[in-house]
Tab-separated table of C-alpha atoms and ligand atoms in Angstrom:
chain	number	residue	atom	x	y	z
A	279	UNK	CA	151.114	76.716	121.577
A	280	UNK	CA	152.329	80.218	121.350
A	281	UNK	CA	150.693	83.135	119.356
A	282	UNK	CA	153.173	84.903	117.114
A	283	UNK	CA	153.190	87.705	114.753
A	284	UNK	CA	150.246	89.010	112.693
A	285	UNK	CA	150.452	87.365	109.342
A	286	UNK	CA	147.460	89.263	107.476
A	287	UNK	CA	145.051	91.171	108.276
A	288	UNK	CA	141.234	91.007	106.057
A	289	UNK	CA	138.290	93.068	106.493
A	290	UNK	CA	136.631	90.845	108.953
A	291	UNK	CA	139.508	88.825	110.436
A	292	UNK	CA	143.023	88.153	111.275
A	293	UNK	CA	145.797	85.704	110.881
A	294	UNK	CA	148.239	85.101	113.428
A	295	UNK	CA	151.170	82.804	113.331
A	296	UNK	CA	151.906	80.022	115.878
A	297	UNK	CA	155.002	78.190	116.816
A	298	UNK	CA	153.518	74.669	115.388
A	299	UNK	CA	154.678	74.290	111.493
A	300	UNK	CA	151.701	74.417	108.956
A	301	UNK	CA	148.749	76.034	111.719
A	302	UNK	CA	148.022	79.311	111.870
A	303	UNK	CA	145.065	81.104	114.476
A	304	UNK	CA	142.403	82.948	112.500
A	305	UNK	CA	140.612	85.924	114.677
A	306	UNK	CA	137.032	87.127	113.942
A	307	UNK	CA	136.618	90.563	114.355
A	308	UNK	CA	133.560	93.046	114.868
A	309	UNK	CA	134.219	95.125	111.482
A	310	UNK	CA	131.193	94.533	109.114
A	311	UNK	CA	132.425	95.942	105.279
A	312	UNK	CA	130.013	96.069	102.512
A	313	UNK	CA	129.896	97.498	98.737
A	314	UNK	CA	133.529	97.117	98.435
A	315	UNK	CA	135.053	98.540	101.371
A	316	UNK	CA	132.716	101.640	100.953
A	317	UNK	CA	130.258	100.882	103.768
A	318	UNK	CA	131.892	99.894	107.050
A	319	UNK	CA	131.180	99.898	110.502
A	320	UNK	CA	132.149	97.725	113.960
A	321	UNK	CA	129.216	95.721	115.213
A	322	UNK	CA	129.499	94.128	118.698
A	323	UNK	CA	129.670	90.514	118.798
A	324	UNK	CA	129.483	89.835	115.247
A	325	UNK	CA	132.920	88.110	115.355
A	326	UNK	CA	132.031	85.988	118.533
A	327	UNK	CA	129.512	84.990	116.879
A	328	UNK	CA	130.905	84.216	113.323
A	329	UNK	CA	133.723	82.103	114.778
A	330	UNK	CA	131.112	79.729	116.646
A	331	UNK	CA	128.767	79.264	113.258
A	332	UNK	CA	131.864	78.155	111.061
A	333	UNK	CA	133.507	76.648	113.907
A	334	UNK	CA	129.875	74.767	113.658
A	335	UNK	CA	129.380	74.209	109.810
A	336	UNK	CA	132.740	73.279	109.037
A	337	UNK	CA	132.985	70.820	111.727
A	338	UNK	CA	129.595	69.410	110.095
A	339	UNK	CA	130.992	69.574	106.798
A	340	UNK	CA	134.065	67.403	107.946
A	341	UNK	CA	131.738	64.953	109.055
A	342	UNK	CA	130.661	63.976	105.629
A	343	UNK	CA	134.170	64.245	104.323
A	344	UNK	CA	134.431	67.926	103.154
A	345	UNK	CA	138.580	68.539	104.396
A	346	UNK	CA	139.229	71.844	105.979
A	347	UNK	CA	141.375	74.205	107.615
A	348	UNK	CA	139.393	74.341	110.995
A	349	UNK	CA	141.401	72.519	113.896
A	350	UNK	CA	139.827	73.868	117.134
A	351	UNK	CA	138.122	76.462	118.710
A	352	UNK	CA	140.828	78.528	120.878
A	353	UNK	CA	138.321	80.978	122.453
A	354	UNK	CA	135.696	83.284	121.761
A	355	UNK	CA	137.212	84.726	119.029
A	356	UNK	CA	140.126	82.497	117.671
A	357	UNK	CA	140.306	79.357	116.153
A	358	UNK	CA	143.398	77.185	115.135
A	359	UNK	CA	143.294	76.716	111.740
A	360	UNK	CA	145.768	75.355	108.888
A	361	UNK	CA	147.966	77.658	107.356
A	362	UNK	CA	147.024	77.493	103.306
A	363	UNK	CA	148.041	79.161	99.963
A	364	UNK	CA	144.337	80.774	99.475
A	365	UNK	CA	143.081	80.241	95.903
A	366	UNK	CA	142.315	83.834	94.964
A	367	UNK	CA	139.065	83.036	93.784
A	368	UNK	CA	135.759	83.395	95.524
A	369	UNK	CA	133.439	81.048	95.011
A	370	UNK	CA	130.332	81.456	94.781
A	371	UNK	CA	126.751	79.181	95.053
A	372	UNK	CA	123.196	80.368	94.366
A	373	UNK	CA	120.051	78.591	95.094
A	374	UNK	CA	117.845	81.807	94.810
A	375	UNK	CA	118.535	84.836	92.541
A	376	UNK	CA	119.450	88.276	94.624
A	377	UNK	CA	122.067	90.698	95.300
A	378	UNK	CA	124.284	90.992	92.586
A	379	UNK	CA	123.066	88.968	90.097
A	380	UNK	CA	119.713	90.516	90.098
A	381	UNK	CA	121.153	93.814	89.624
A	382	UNK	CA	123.781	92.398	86.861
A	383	UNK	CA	121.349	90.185	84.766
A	384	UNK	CA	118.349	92.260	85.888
A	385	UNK	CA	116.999	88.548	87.000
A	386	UNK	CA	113.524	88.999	89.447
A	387	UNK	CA	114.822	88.986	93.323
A	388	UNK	CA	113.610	85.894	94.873
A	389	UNK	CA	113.603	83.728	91.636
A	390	UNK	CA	113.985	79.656	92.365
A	391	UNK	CA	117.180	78.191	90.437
A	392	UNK	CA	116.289	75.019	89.074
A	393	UNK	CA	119.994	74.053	89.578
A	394	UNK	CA	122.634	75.289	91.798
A	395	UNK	CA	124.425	78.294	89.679
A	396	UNK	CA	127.989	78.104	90.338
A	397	UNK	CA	130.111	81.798	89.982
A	398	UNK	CA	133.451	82.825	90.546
A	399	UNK	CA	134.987	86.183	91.586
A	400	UNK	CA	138.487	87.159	91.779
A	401	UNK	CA	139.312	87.878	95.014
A	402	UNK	CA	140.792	91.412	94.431
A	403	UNK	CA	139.930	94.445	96.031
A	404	UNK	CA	141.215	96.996	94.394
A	405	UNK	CA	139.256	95.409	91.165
A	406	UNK	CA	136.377	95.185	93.307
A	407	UNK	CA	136.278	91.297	92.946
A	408	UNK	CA	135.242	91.160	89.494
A	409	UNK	CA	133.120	88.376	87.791
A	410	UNK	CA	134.934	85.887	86.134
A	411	UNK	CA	134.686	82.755	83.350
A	412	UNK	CA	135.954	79.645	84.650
A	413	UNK	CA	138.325	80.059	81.445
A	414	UNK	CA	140.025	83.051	83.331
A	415	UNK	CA	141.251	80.696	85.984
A	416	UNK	CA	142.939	77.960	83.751
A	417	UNK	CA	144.592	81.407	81.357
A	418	UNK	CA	145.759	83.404	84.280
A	419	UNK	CA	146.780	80.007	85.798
A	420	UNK	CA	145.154	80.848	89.030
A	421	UNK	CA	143.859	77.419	89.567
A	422	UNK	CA	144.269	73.838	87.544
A	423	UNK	CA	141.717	72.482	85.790
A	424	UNK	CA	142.126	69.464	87.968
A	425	UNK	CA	141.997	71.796	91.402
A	426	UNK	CA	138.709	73.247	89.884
A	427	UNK	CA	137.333	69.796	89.022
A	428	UNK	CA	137.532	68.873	92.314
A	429	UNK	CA	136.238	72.045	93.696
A	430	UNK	CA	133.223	72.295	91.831
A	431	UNK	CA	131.981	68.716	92.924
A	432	UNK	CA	133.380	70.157	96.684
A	433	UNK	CA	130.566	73.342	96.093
A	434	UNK	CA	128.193	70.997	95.273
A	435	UNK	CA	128.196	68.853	98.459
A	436	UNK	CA	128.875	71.756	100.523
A	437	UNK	CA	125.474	72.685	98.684
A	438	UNK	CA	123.785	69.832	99.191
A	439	UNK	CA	124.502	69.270	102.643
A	440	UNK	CA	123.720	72.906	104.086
A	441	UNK	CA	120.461	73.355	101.739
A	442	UNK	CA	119.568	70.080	104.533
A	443	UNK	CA	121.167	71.609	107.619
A	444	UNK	CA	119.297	75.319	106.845
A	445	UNK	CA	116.219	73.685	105.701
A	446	UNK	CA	115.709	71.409	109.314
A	447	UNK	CA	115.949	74.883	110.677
A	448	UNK	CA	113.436	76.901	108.332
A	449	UNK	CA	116.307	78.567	107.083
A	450	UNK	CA	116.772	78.848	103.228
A	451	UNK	CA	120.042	78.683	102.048
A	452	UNK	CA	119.812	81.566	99.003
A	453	UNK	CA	123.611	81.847	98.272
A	454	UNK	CA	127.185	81.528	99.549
A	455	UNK	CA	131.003	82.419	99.519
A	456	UNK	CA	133.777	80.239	100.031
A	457	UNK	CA	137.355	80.011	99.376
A	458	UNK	CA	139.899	77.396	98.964
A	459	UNK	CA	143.055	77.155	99.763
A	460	UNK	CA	146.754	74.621	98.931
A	461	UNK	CA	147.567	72.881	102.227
A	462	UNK	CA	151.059	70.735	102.147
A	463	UNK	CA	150.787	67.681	103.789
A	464	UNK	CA	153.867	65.432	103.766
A	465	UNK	CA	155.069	67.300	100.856
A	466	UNK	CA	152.035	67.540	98.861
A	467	UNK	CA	149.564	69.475	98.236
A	468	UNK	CA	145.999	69.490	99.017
A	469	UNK	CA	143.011	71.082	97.952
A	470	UNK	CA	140.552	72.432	101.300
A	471	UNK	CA	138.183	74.284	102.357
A	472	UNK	CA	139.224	77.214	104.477
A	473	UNK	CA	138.469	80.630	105.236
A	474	UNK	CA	134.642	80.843	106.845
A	475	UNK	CA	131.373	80.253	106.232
A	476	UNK	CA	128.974	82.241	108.231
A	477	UNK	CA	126.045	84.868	107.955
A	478	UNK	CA	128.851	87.351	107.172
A	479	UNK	CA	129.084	84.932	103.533
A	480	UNK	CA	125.654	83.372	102.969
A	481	UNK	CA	122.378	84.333	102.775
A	482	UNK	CA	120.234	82.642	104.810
A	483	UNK	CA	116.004	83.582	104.939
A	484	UNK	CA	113.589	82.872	107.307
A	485	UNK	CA	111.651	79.551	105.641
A	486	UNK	CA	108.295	81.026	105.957
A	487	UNK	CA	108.443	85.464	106.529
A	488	UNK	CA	111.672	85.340	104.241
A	489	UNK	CA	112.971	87.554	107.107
A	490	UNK	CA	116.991	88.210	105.942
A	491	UNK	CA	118.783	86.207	109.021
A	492	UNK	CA	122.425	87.285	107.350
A	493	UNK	CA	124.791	90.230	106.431
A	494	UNK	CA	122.323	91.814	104.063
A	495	UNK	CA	120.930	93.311	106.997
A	496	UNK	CA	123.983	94.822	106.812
A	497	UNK	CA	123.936	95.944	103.605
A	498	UNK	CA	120.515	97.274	103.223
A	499	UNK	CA	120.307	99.269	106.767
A	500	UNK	CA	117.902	96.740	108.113
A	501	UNK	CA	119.009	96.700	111.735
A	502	UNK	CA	119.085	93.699	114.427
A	503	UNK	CA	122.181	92.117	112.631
A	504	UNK	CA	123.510	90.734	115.853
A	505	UNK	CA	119.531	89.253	117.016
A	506	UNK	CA	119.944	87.482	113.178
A	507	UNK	CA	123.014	85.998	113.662
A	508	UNK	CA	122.189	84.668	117.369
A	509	UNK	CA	118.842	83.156	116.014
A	510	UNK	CA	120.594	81.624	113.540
A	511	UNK	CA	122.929	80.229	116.379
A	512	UNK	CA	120.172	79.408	118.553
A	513	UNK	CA	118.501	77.438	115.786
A	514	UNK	CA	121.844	75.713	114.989
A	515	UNK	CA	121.569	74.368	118.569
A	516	UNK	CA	124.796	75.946	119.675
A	517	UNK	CA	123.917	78.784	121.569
A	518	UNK	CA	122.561	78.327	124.935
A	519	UNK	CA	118.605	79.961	125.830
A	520	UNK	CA	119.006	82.095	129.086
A	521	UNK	CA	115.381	83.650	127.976
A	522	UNK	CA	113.728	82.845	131.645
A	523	UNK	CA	117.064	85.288	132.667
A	524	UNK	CA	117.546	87.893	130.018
A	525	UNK	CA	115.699	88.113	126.774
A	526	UNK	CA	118.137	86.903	124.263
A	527	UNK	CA	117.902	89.846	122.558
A	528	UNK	CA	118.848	92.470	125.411
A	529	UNK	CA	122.128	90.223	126.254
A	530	UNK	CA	125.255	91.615	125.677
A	531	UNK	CA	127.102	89.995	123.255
A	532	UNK	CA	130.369	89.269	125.450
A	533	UNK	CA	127.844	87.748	127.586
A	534	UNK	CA	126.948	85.099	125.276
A	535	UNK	CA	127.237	81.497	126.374
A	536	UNK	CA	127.852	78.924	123.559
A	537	UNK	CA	127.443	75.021	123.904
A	538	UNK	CA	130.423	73.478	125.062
A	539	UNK	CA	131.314	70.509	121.391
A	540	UNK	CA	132.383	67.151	122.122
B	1289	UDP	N1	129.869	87.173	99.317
B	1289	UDP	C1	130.864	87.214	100.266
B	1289	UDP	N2	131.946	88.015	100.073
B	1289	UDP	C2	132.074	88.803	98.971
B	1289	UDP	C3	131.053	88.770	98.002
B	1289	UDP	C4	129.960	87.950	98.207
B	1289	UDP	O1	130.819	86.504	101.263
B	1289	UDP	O2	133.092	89.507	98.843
B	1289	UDP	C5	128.709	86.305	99.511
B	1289	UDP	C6	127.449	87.091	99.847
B	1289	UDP	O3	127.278	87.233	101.237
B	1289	UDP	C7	126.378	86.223	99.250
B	1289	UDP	C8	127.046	85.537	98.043
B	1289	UDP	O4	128.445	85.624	98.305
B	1289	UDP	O5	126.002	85.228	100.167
B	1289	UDP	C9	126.720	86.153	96.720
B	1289	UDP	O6	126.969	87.522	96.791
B	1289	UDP	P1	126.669	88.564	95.620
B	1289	UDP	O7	127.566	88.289	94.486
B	1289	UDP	O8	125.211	88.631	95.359
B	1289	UDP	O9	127.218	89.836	96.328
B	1289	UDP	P2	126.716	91.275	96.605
B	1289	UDP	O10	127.580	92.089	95.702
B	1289	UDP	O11	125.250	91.352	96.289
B	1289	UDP	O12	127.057	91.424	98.064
């Protein structure tokens, strides 16, 4: 397989084209943006480790018969992933009541959810990804009713089954991001899963300090977003312990070593 031309290029990754119809490779880079594109920087290793996490949850979530764009890890950075028409609507899960929709609904930080709230965002940047009714969607025609059908009770397993995955961890699973995308197979079109899911578009808490284990560290100057992200590796079982060699937390990111997956 041959790596061709760059196809697109996000704020925290990169698609490239291949020479095989219908796949695409998707590159994780270091670039952390926040606030709308106003707060940006390059953090080393972020997209190393970003591309092992989803490489790690989506696998998971195919498991249990969530269908997505992930193929295979490529290296460090890359992964093979099907080429889709993305949805251009971000998705969006809450467990726990932060970020935004504190500030919006003026909602106490940290409240429980007695249900999963289910939001949606149009994925615009210039608009700044405005909030948006479900009625939007089916007006504007940016989704069908029977696309969104399926993708809410798709957000709802996805729910379900990382609240367990986070929770064997003593991670909480406050909130998360993802996107969907058209894939054509034999002609017709399927609804997946694509894009990423990672600390970069969930929040994730320590179970018992509520330490912030995700990009709000980002966000809210907190430091150590790299030691976050590997903990939350390490506790995922897919990054290897050298601690009786270097301290996790001095190694250099490039020196990481992930688990080899079956
Ligand atoms: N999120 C994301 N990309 C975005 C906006 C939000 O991945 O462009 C994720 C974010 O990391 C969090 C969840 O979606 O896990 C809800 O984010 P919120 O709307 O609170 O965003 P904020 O504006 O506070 O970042």
């Amino acid at each position: 397989m041959k790596k061709g031309k760059k196809l697109y290029e996000g704020k925290a990754k990169v698609i490239f084209a291949t020479n095989v119809k219908n796949l695409v490779i998707q590159h994780f880079k270091d670039d952390a943006t926040a606030f709308n594109n106003k707060k940006k920087a390059k953090i080393n290793g972020k997209g190393v480790l970003n591309n092992r996490i989803s490489e790690h949850i989506l696998l998971n979530l195919s498991q249990i018969g969530i269908k997505n764009h992930f193929v295979k890890r490529l290296n460090m950075r890359e992964q093979l992933v099907k080429l889709v028409d993305i949805i251009p609507i971000e998705f969006i899960v809450r467990n726990i009541a932060t970020g935004s929709l504190t500030k919006r609904l003026g909602i106490e930080d940290g409240t429980v959810l007695d249900e999963p709230l289910l939001e949606y965002c149009l994925k615009d940047d210039k608009l700044g990804d405005p909030l948006i009714a479900k009625e939007h969607i089916y007006v504007f025609k940016w989704a069908t009713k029977k696309e969104i059908d399926k993708i809410e009770k798709c957000l709802l397993r996805i729910n379900d089954f990382m609240i367990g995955m986070f929770r064997g961890i003593n991670i909480k699973l406050v909130d998360f991001k993802v996107e969907f995308g058209r894939y054509k197979n034999n002609g017709k079109n399927e609804i997946i899963l694509a894009d990423e899911i990672s600390p970069d578009t969930c929040r994730l808490w320590d179970a018992k300090s509520e330490k912030k284990l995700d990009k709000d560290r980002f966000r809210n100057n907190l430091g150590n977003l790299i030691e976050a992200y590997q903990d939350v590796a390490r506790r995922l079982g897919i990054l290897y312990e050298q601690a009786n060699i270097t301290p996790i937390k001095y190694m250099k990111p490039h020196s990481l070593k992930f688990k080899k997956t079956k």
